[in-house]
């Protein structure tokens, strides 16, 4: 094979004499660009030879230590964080998703009182919550499921939850331009029917603003007589809950929802904050990860997909609040399979987020909107009379049902927080080269010279083992006559 050919080639090469090898070593020592070596060879004084030997060995030791420390530092993957403020003429307006804190129509709840508990169970796929098996609602829900096999929670909530039309959205204005219910997209959240302004389906249609202090202004009528909820499950407030998010992301209310109570004017001033994370091993993001049901990656969307895949694999159906094209789970499956599976996912930590090796690592780029909120009483006495006359409603109704929300930018700029590599490959090479040059006067050419010297000696060693060792093992032992003659010569 290949080794045999190499062995045959080397066996034909002559082995240089000891004088030639010694001359080769001497020539390398006096001609190499590795500083200090030629001083050891050329000096006739032994003291100077020893001094230069100590200097060269000390320099080599220092450069090895410095290069080792630089490599150790590089492989800890250090990062730096830079913060930059960018000023622009126009800035993208975020998406805003609005929901009524009273999620269901009163007439529907009066007919199906258990629907509140059922929705509480169905929305468990979006946020963690405990549902007691021994609770009254649980037992009623089981009886309801047995008597209503074909009942669809999805259709019921869509038709009997909060709706958005000219009676619930009394005023809408974006940057001085009137808007209406047609500019909102319906989405399902844990608050039932919600509506998103400036949704991200059409990138070209994303709204932009060019003046700070102006933005989106709305007046809602929550109509507490028509919409209701269950105080026993924690829904005891009246007003609008909303979340400000990037058009690329799904609305996430847990931990991010903002509330605007009735009878109040809520002024929300926002700023845009972009965060850029480095990929692993410098950071925790994975730039190549893609989602099947969302155009853009987000940890919240990834968690929803993770739950959807596990539930569909185990239960053979898909909760309608989770993304996918599978068969929708009925109420029986929710109680018998989906709800226990969610507890199992939470207990085993099957859908995790944050680090690079979790199910859903952080996004490489994120856009957030820190807010500053202020409240004032709405409407004023004079405005109260005007609205009461305009809407043909009592002043008490205006106070108890109207919500005024205003959202605008504080400045036309955005802040970029960027995680960067503290040491790049080129910087590492420059640092190593600087250490070699400082302590040994060496360069890349010097390294090539040393490699050539070592390779030549290795080549000669290979020839020695192929030629001399076989000759020594195959040489016949001296005869007895030869030994006798040798002894006689020694006696003489």
Short mmCIF file of C-alpha atoms in Angstrom, two decimals, residues 12-431:
data_model
loop_
_atom_site.label_atom_id
_atom_site.label_comp_id
_atom_site.label_asym_id
_atom_site.label_seq_id
_atom_site.Cartn_x
_atom_site.Cartn_y
_atom_site.Cartn_z
CA UNK A 12 16.69 4.28 -1.90
CA UNK A 13 17.82 7.58 -0.41
CA UNK A 14 21.42 7.80 0.91
CA UNK A 15 21.97 8.51 4.60
CA UNK A 16 24.00 11.70 5.11
CA UNK A 17 27.26 11.36 7.02
CA UNK A 18 27.76 12.60 10.56
CA UNK A 19 29.82 15.51 9.22
CA UNK A 20 27.01 16.57 6.87
CA UNK A 21 24.44 16.43 9.67
CA UNK A 22 26.67 18.45 11.96
CA UNK A 23 27.26 21.05 9.23
CA UNK A 24 23.46 21.25 8.62
CA UNK A 25 22.83 21.95 12.32
CA UNK A 26 25.57 24.59 12.40
CA UNK A 27 24.28 26.33 9.26
CA UNK A 28 20.75 26.45 10.67
CA UNK A 29 21.96 27.93 13.97
CA UNK A 30 23.93 30.79 12.35
CA UNK A 31 21.35 31.59 9.62
CA UNK A 32 17.97 31.26 11.36
CA UNK A 33 15.96 34.40 11.99
CA UNK A 34 15.23 33.14 15.52
CA UNK A 35 17.20 35.76 17.49
CA UNK A 36 19.90 34.72 19.93
CA UNK A 37 20.60 31.23 18.61
CA UNK A 38 23.56 32.31 16.44
CA UNK A 39 25.13 34.04 19.49
CA UNK A 40 25.27 30.67 21.27
CA UNK A 41 27.07 29.05 18.32
CA UNK A 42 29.46 31.81 17.31
CA UNK A 43 30.75 32.88 20.72
CA UNK A 44 34.02 31.19 21.71
CA UNK A 45 33.70 32.13 25.36
CA UNK A 46 31.88 29.46 27.35
CA UNK A 47 30.57 32.04 29.79
CA UNK A 48 28.97 34.00 26.98
CA UNK A 49 27.56 30.81 25.50
CA UNK A 50 25.93 29.98 28.83
CA UNK A 51 24.56 33.53 29.21
CA UNK A 52 23.02 33.50 25.72
CA UNK A 53 21.63 30.01 26.31
CA UNK A 54 19.90 31.21 29.49
CA UNK A 55 18.56 34.30 27.67
CA UNK A 56 17.18 32.24 24.76
CA UNK A 57 15.61 29.60 27.02
CA UNK A 58 14.12 32.31 29.24
CA UNK A 59 12.65 34.13 26.22
CA UNK A 60 11.21 30.88 24.87
CA UNK A 61 9.69 30.10 28.27
CA UNK A 62 8.12 33.56 28.49
CA UNK A 63 6.67 33.41 24.98
CA UNK A 64 5.22 29.92 25.63
CA UNK A 65 3.61 31.18 28.84
CA UNK A 66 2.21 34.29 27.11
CA UNK A 67 0.81 32.32 24.15
CA UNK A 68 -0.72 29.76 26.53
CA UNK A 69 -2.45 32.49 28.55
CA UNK A 70 -3.75 34.13 25.35
CA UNK A 71 -5.18 30.82 24.13
CA UNK A 72 -6.79 30.10 27.50
CA UNK A 73 -8.38 33.56 27.45
CA UNK A 74 -9.65 33.08 23.88
CA UNK A 75 -11.27 29.72 24.64
CA UNK A 76 -13.24 31.19 27.54
CA UNK A 77 -15.16 32.98 24.74
CA UNK A 78 -15.13 36.47 26.31
CA UNK A 79 -17.57 39.13 25.11
CA UNK A 80 -18.08 42.85 25.45
CA UNK A 81 -21.32 44.82 25.35
CA UNK A 82 -21.69 48.04 23.42
CA UNK A 83 -24.61 50.47 23.68
CA UNK A 84 -25.33 52.83 20.80
CA UNK A 85 -28.13 55.32 20.19
CA UNK A 86 -29.28 55.71 16.58
CA UNK A 87 -31.28 58.78 15.49
CA UNK A 88 -33.64 58.34 12.54
CA UNK A 89 -36.18 60.41 10.61
CA UNK A 90 -38.83 57.69 10.76
CA UNK A 91 -39.18 54.83 13.20
CA UNK A 92 -41.31 51.70 13.03
CA UNK A 93 -44.37 51.69 15.25
CA UNK A 94 -44.83 48.48 17.28
CA UNK A 95 -47.76 46.13 17.22
CA UNK A 96 -50.28 46.60 20.03
CA UNK A 97 -52.71 43.85 21.06
CA UNK A 98 -55.81 44.84 23.06
CA UNK A 99 -58.13 42.63 25.11
CA UNK A 100 -61.12 43.26 27.35
CA UNK A 101 -60.53 42.24 30.97
CA UNK A 102 -64.15 41.02 30.93
CA UNK A 103 -63.71 38.27 28.37
CA UNK A 104 -67.22 36.87 27.83
CA UNK A 105 -70.63 38.17 26.85
CA UNK A 106 -72.98 38.17 29.82
CA UNK A 107 -75.79 36.41 27.97
CA UNK A 108 -73.51 33.54 26.93
CA UNK A 109 -72.18 33.05 30.46
CA UNK A 110 -75.74 33.03 31.81
CA UNK A 111 -76.54 30.20 29.41
CA UNK A 112 -73.29 28.27 29.84
CA UNK A 113 -71.85 29.28 33.20
CA UNK A 114 -69.22 26.57 33.04
CA UNK A 115 -67.63 28.20 29.96
CA UNK A 116 -65.44 30.41 32.17
CA UNK A 117 -63.89 27.37 33.83
CA UNK A 118 -63.59 25.57 30.50
CA UNK A 119 -61.72 28.49 28.97
CA UNK A 120 -59.50 28.62 32.05
CA UNK A 121 -58.58 25.00 31.33
CA UNK A 122 -58.14 25.47 27.58
CA UNK A 123 -55.87 28.51 28.01
CA UNK A 124 -53.59 26.48 30.28
CA UNK A 125 -51.49 25.77 27.20
CA UNK A 126 -50.31 29.41 27.22
CA UNK A 127 -49.47 29.93 30.87
CA UNK A 128 -48.92 27.78 33.92
CA UNK A 129 -51.88 27.40 36.29
CA UNK A 130 -53.18 24.87 38.77
CA UNK A 131 -56.59 23.28 38.25
CA UNK A 132 -57.81 21.26 41.21
CA UNK A 133 -59.34 17.88 40.39
CA UNK A 134 -61.57 18.07 43.47
CA UNK A 135 -62.87 21.56 42.70
CA UNK A 136 -66.55 22.17 41.98
CA UNK A 137 -65.75 23.62 38.56
CA UNK A 138 -63.85 20.50 37.56
CA UNK A 139 -66.76 18.20 38.38
CA UNK A 140 -69.22 20.47 36.57
CA UNK A 141 -66.91 20.58 33.56
CA UNK A 142 -66.81 16.77 33.37
CA UNK A 143 -70.63 16.63 33.47
CA UNK A 144 -70.81 19.33 30.78
CA UNK A 145 -68.38 17.48 28.51
CA UNK A 146 -70.36 14.25 28.80
CA UNK A 147 -73.59 15.99 27.84
CA UNK A 148 -72.10 18.23 25.09
CA UNK A 149 -69.84 15.98 23.02
CA UNK A 150 -69.69 18.27 19.97
CA UNK A 151 -69.31 21.55 21.87
CA UNK A 152 -66.57 23.75 20.34
CA UNK A 153 -64.90 26.16 22.74
CA UNK A 154 -63.20 27.88 19.80
CA UNK A 155 -66.43 28.78 18.03
CA UNK A 156 -68.15 29.68 21.28
CA UNK A 157 -65.46 32.16 22.36
CA UNK A 158 -65.13 33.67 18.91
CA UNK A 159 -68.88 34.26 18.71
CA UNK A 160 -69.55 35.07 22.37
CA UNK A 161 -66.39 36.77 23.55
CA UNK A 162 -65.31 40.38 23.26
CA UNK A 163 -65.77 41.86 19.81
CA UNK A 164 -64.43 44.97 18.13
CA UNK A 165 -66.75 47.18 16.12
CA UNK A 166 -67.91 50.78 16.11
CA UNK A 167 -69.79 50.26 19.39
CA UNK A 168 -66.76 49.03 21.34
CA UNK A 169 -64.10 51.11 19.52
CA UNK A 170 -65.49 54.63 19.78
CA UNK A 171 -62.44 56.49 18.47
CA UNK A 172 -59.23 55.53 16.73
CA UNK A 173 -56.53 57.75 15.30
CA UNK A 174 -53.02 56.97 14.18
CA UNK A 175 -50.71 59.93 13.55
CA UNK A 176 -53.70 62.14 12.80
CA UNK A 177 -55.27 59.61 10.38
CA UNK A 178 -58.56 57.95 11.39
CA UNK A 179 -58.50 54.18 11.85
CA UNK A 180 -61.13 51.60 12.70
CA UNK A 181 -61.88 47.94 13.46
CA UNK A 182 -60.75 46.95 9.95
CA UNK A 183 -57.18 47.93 10.90
CA UNK A 184 -57.08 45.30 13.67
CA UNK A 185 -56.45 41.57 13.37
CA UNK A 186 -58.25 39.05 15.58
CA UNK A 187 -56.04 36.78 17.71
CA UNK A 188 -56.76 34.27 20.46
CA UNK A 189 -54.93 34.67 23.78
CA UNK A 190 -55.62 33.66 27.36
CA UNK A 191 -57.96 36.68 27.42
CA UNK A 192 -60.12 35.23 24.66
CA UNK A 193 -60.78 37.45 21.66
CA UNK A 194 -58.06 40.06 21.28
CA UNK A 195 -57.23 42.46 18.48
CA UNK A 196 -53.83 43.54 17.17
CA UNK A 197 -53.09 46.90 15.58
CA UNK A 198 -50.21 47.01 13.07
CA UNK A 199 -49.94 43.22 12.86
CA UNK A 200 -46.91 41.77 11.13
CA UNK A 201 -48.50 39.80 8.27
CA UNK A 202 -47.55 42.41 5.68
CA UNK A 203 -44.07 43.85 6.24
CA UNK A 204 -44.64 46.68 3.77
CA UNK A 205 -47.71 47.72 5.74
CA UNK A 206 -45.93 48.31 9.03
CA UNK A 207 -46.77 51.74 10.34
CA UNK A 208 -44.03 54.32 10.85
CA UNK A 209 -44.02 57.65 12.67
CA UNK A 210 -41.88 60.70 11.94
CA UNK A 211 -42.73 62.94 14.91
CA UNK A 212 -42.33 62.10 18.57
CA UNK A 213 -45.23 62.75 20.92
CA UNK A 214 -47.81 61.52 18.41
CA UNK A 215 -48.89 57.99 17.68
CA UNK A 216 -51.93 55.81 18.36
CA UNK A 217 -54.95 57.17 20.24
CA UNK A 218 -58.04 55.08 21.04
CA UNK A 219 -61.23 55.17 23.11
CA UNK A 220 -62.81 51.83 24.06
CA UNK A 221 -66.21 51.06 25.50
CA UNK A 222 -65.81 47.92 27.63
CA UNK A 223 -69.58 47.77 28.25
CA UNK A 224 -69.54 46.03 31.63
CA UNK A 225 -73.22 45.16 31.35
CA UNK A 226 -72.65 43.18 28.16
CA UNK A 227 -69.28 41.61 29.04
CA UNK A 228 -68.44 39.79 32.26
CA UNK A 229 -65.96 37.41 33.85
CA UNK A 230 -65.36 35.28 36.95
CA UNK A 231 -63.94 37.06 40.02
CA UNK A 232 -63.31 33.61 41.53
CA UNK A 233 -60.61 32.98 38.92
CA UNK A 234 -58.93 36.32 39.53
CA UNK A 235 -60.72 38.43 36.92
CA UNK A 236 -62.14 41.18 39.10
CA UNK A 237 -61.03 44.29 37.18
CA UNK A 238 -62.73 46.32 34.48
CA UNK A 239 -60.83 47.89 31.63
CA UNK A 240 -58.51 47.06 28.75
CA UNK A 241 -55.32 45.03 28.97
CA UNK A 242 -52.81 45.50 26.17
CA UNK A 243 -49.27 44.49 25.28
CA UNK A 244 -46.80 46.35 23.07
CA UNK A 245 -44.62 44.02 21.02
CA UNK A 246 -42.65 43.75 17.80
CA UNK A 247 -44.66 43.00 14.63
CA UNK A 248 -42.37 39.97 14.25
CA UNK A 249 -43.49 38.44 17.57
CA UNK A 250 -46.62 36.94 19.00
CA UNK A 251 -48.35 38.87 21.81
CA UNK A 252 -47.29 37.65 25.25
CA UNK A 253 -49.35 38.92 28.17
CA UNK A 254 -47.69 37.01 31.01
CA UNK A 255 -45.37 39.52 32.68
CA UNK A 256 -45.74 42.09 29.89
CA UNK A 257 -49.43 43.06 29.87
CA UNK A 258 -50.36 46.67 30.72
CA UNK A 259 -53.76 47.54 32.18
CA UNK A 260 -55.86 50.62 31.55
CA UNK A 261 -58.83 50.86 33.98
CA UNK A 262 -62.18 52.40 33.12
CA UNK A 263 -62.59 56.11 33.72
CA UNK A 264 -58.89 56.73 33.04
CA UNK A 265 -56.75 58.25 30.31
CA UNK A 266 -53.63 56.12 29.99
CA UNK A 267 -50.64 57.78 28.33
CA UNK A 268 -47.92 55.34 27.32
CA UNK A 269 -44.56 56.67 26.19
CA UNK A 270 -42.37 54.06 24.54
CA UNK A 271 -38.77 53.68 23.45
CA UNK A 272 -37.34 51.11 21.08
CA UNK A 273 -34.59 48.86 22.40
CA UNK A 274 -32.82 46.40 20.11
CA UNK A 275 -30.67 43.66 21.57
CA UNK A 276 -28.18 41.60 19.54
CA UNK A 277 -26.88 38.35 21.06
CA UNK A 278 -23.82 36.46 19.87
CA UNK A 279 -24.10 32.87 18.71
CA UNK A 280 -22.74 30.00 20.80
CA UNK A 281 -20.10 29.68 22.28
CA UNK A 282 -19.81 33.47 22.79
CA UNK A 283 -23.51 33.83 23.47
CA UNK A 284 -26.59 31.64 23.78
CA UNK A 285 -28.38 32.15 20.46
CA UNK A 286 -28.55 29.85 17.44
CA UNK A 287 -28.81 31.84 14.19
CA UNK A 288 -29.88 28.87 12.05
CA UNK A 289 -32.88 27.80 14.11
CA UNK A 290 -36.22 28.19 12.30
CA UNK A 291 -39.85 27.82 13.33
CA UNK A 292 -42.38 25.94 11.25
CA UNK A 293 -45.40 28.12 11.91
CA UNK A 294 -43.88 31.57 12.45
CA UNK A 295 -42.01 33.72 9.97
CA UNK A 296 -39.62 35.05 12.60
CA UNK A 297 -38.05 33.26 15.55
CA UNK A 298 -38.96 34.17 19.13
CA UNK A 299 -38.62 32.21 22.35
CA UNK A 300 -42.36 32.56 23.04
CA UNK A 301 -43.28 31.23 19.60
CA UNK A 302 -40.73 28.43 19.98
CA UNK A 303 -42.23 27.37 23.33
CA UNK A 304 -45.69 27.22 21.74
CA UNK A 305 -44.38 25.05 18.92
CA UNK A 306 -42.54 22.79 21.37
CA UNK A 307 -45.71 22.19 23.39
CA UNK A 308 -47.74 21.71 20.22
CA UNK A 309 -45.41 19.01 18.88
CA UNK A 310 -45.31 17.08 22.17
CA UNK A 311 -49.08 17.27 22.68
CA UNK A 312 -49.87 16.28 19.08
CA UNK A 313 -47.49 13.32 19.33
CA UNK A 314 -49.00 12.12 22.62
CA UNK A 315 -52.68 13.01 22.22
CA UNK A 316 -53.12 12.84 18.45
CA UNK A 317 -54.67 16.30 18.34
CA UNK A 318 -53.66 19.95 18.63
CA UNK A 319 -55.03 22.63 21.01
CA UNK A 320 -56.35 25.51 18.90
CA UNK A 321 -54.36 28.06 20.91
CA UNK A 322 -51.12 26.41 19.74
CA UNK A 323 -49.71 26.69 16.19
CA UNK A 324 -49.97 23.87 13.68
CA UNK A 325 -52.29 22.17 11.21
CA UNK A 326 -53.32 19.14 13.25
CA UNK A 327 -56.77 17.98 14.27
CA UNK A 328 -58.24 20.26 16.95
CA UNK A 329 -58.60 18.69 20.39
CA UNK A 330 -62.10 18.39 21.75
CA UNK A 331 -62.99 19.03 25.39
CA UNK A 332 -62.72 15.36 26.26
CA UNK A 333 -59.12 15.29 25.01
CA UNK A 334 -58.33 18.48 26.91
CA UNK A 335 -59.23 16.89 30.23
CA UNK A 336 -58.04 13.34 29.56
CA UNK A 337 -54.78 14.05 27.71
CA UNK A 338 -53.81 17.68 27.04
CA UNK A 339 -54.02 18.93 30.62
CA UNK A 340 -52.04 15.98 32.11
CA UNK A 341 -49.51 16.27 29.27
CA UNK A 342 -48.96 19.96 30.08
CA UNK A 343 -48.26 19.03 33.71
CA UNK A 344 -45.83 16.35 32.49
CA UNK A 345 -44.03 18.83 30.20
CA UNK A 346 -43.69 21.28 33.08
CA UNK A 347 -42.53 18.61 35.55
CA UNK A 348 -39.94 17.06 33.20
CA UNK A 349 -38.78 20.41 31.77
CA UNK A 350 -39.29 19.25 28.17
CA UNK A 351 -39.80 22.77 26.82
CA UNK A 352 -37.15 25.06 28.25
CA UNK A 353 -35.78 28.40 27.14
CA UNK A 354 -32.72 30.61 27.61
CA UNK A 355 -29.46 28.72 27.06
CA UNK A 356 -28.08 27.39 23.77
CA UNK A 357 -28.78 23.75 24.71
CA UNK A 358 -32.38 24.38 25.80
CA UNK A 359 -35.43 23.71 23.64
CA UNK A 360 -35.78 27.40 22.82
CA UNK A 361 -32.58 29.48 23.04
CA UNK A 362 -32.72 33.25 23.07
CA UNK A 363 -33.22 35.14 19.83
CA UNK A 364 -30.14 36.48 18.10
CA UNK A 365 -32.00 39.78 17.65
CA UNK A 366 -34.78 41.09 19.86
CA UNK A 367 -36.79 44.28 19.80
CA UNK A 368 -38.43 45.45 23.00
CA UNK A 369 -40.39 48.54 23.95
CA UNK A 370 -39.77 49.84 27.49
CA UNK A 371 -42.69 51.97 28.58
CA UNK A 372 -43.43 54.90 30.84
CA UNK A 373 -47.08 55.10 31.88
CA UNK A 374 -49.08 57.95 33.39
CA UNK A 375 -52.76 58.13 34.25
CA UNK A 376 -55.32 60.90 34.53
CA UNK A 377 -59.03 60.91 35.20
CA UNK A 378 -61.16 60.60 32.06
CA UNK A 379 -63.26 62.36 30.99
CA UNK A 380 -63.25 65.82 32.55
CA UNK A 381 -66.52 67.36 33.69
CA UNK A 382 -66.99 69.27 30.46
CA UNK A 383 -65.96 66.30 28.31
CA UNK A 384 -68.27 64.09 30.35
CA UNK A 385 -71.31 66.13 29.35
CA UNK A 386 -70.16 66.21 25.72
CA UNK A 387 -69.63 62.45 25.51
CA UNK A 388 -72.85 61.71 27.36
CA UNK A 389 -74.78 63.73 24.81
CA UNK A 390 -72.83 62.36 21.81
CA UNK A 391 -73.14 58.69 22.81
CA UNK A 392 -76.62 59.06 24.27
CA UNK A 393 -75.48 57.46 27.52
CA UNK A 394 -75.60 58.52 31.15
CA UNK A 395 -72.63 60.17 32.81
CA UNK A 396 -72.28 57.19 35.16
CA UNK A 397 -72.08 54.86 32.14
CA UNK A 398 -69.32 57.01 30.62
CA UNK A 399 -67.32 56.92 33.85
CA UNK A 400 -67.71 53.16 34.32
CA UNK A 401 -67.12 51.93 30.78
CA UNK A 402 -64.91 54.24 28.72
CA UNK A 403 -61.14 53.76 28.46
CA UNK A 404 -58.82 56.23 26.72
CA UNK A 405 -55.39 54.94 25.63
CA UNK A 406 -52.64 56.95 23.96
CA UNK A 407 -49.35 55.40 22.79
CA UNK A 408 -46.46 57.39 21.31
CA UNK A 409 -42.67 57.57 21.10
CA UNK A 410 -40.70 59.79 23.44
CA UNK A 411 -37.93 60.39 20.85
CA UNK A 412 -37.18 59.40 17.27
CA UNK A 413 -34.26 57.18 18.17
CA UNK A 414 -33.60 53.64 19.22
CA UNK A 415 -30.97 52.09 21.41
CA UNK A 416 -28.91 49.09 20.29
CA UNK A 417 -27.37 46.86 22.94
CA UNK A 418 -24.96 44.59 21.12
CA UNK A 419 -22.98 41.66 22.45
CA UNK A 420 -19.64 41.43 20.64
CA UNK A 421 -16.68 39.07 20.62
CA UNK A 422 -13.97 40.45 22.89
CA UNK A 423 -11.22 38.65 20.93
CA UNK A 424 -11.51 37.75 17.25
CA UNK A 425 -9.30 35.24 15.41
CA UNK A 426 -7.34 38.03 13.72
CA UNK A 427 -6.77 39.75 17.07
CA UNK A 428 -5.58 36.46 18.59
CA UNK A 429 -3.09 35.93 15.74
CA UNK A 430 -1.86 39.51 16.06
CA UNK A 431 -1.38 39.07 19.82
#
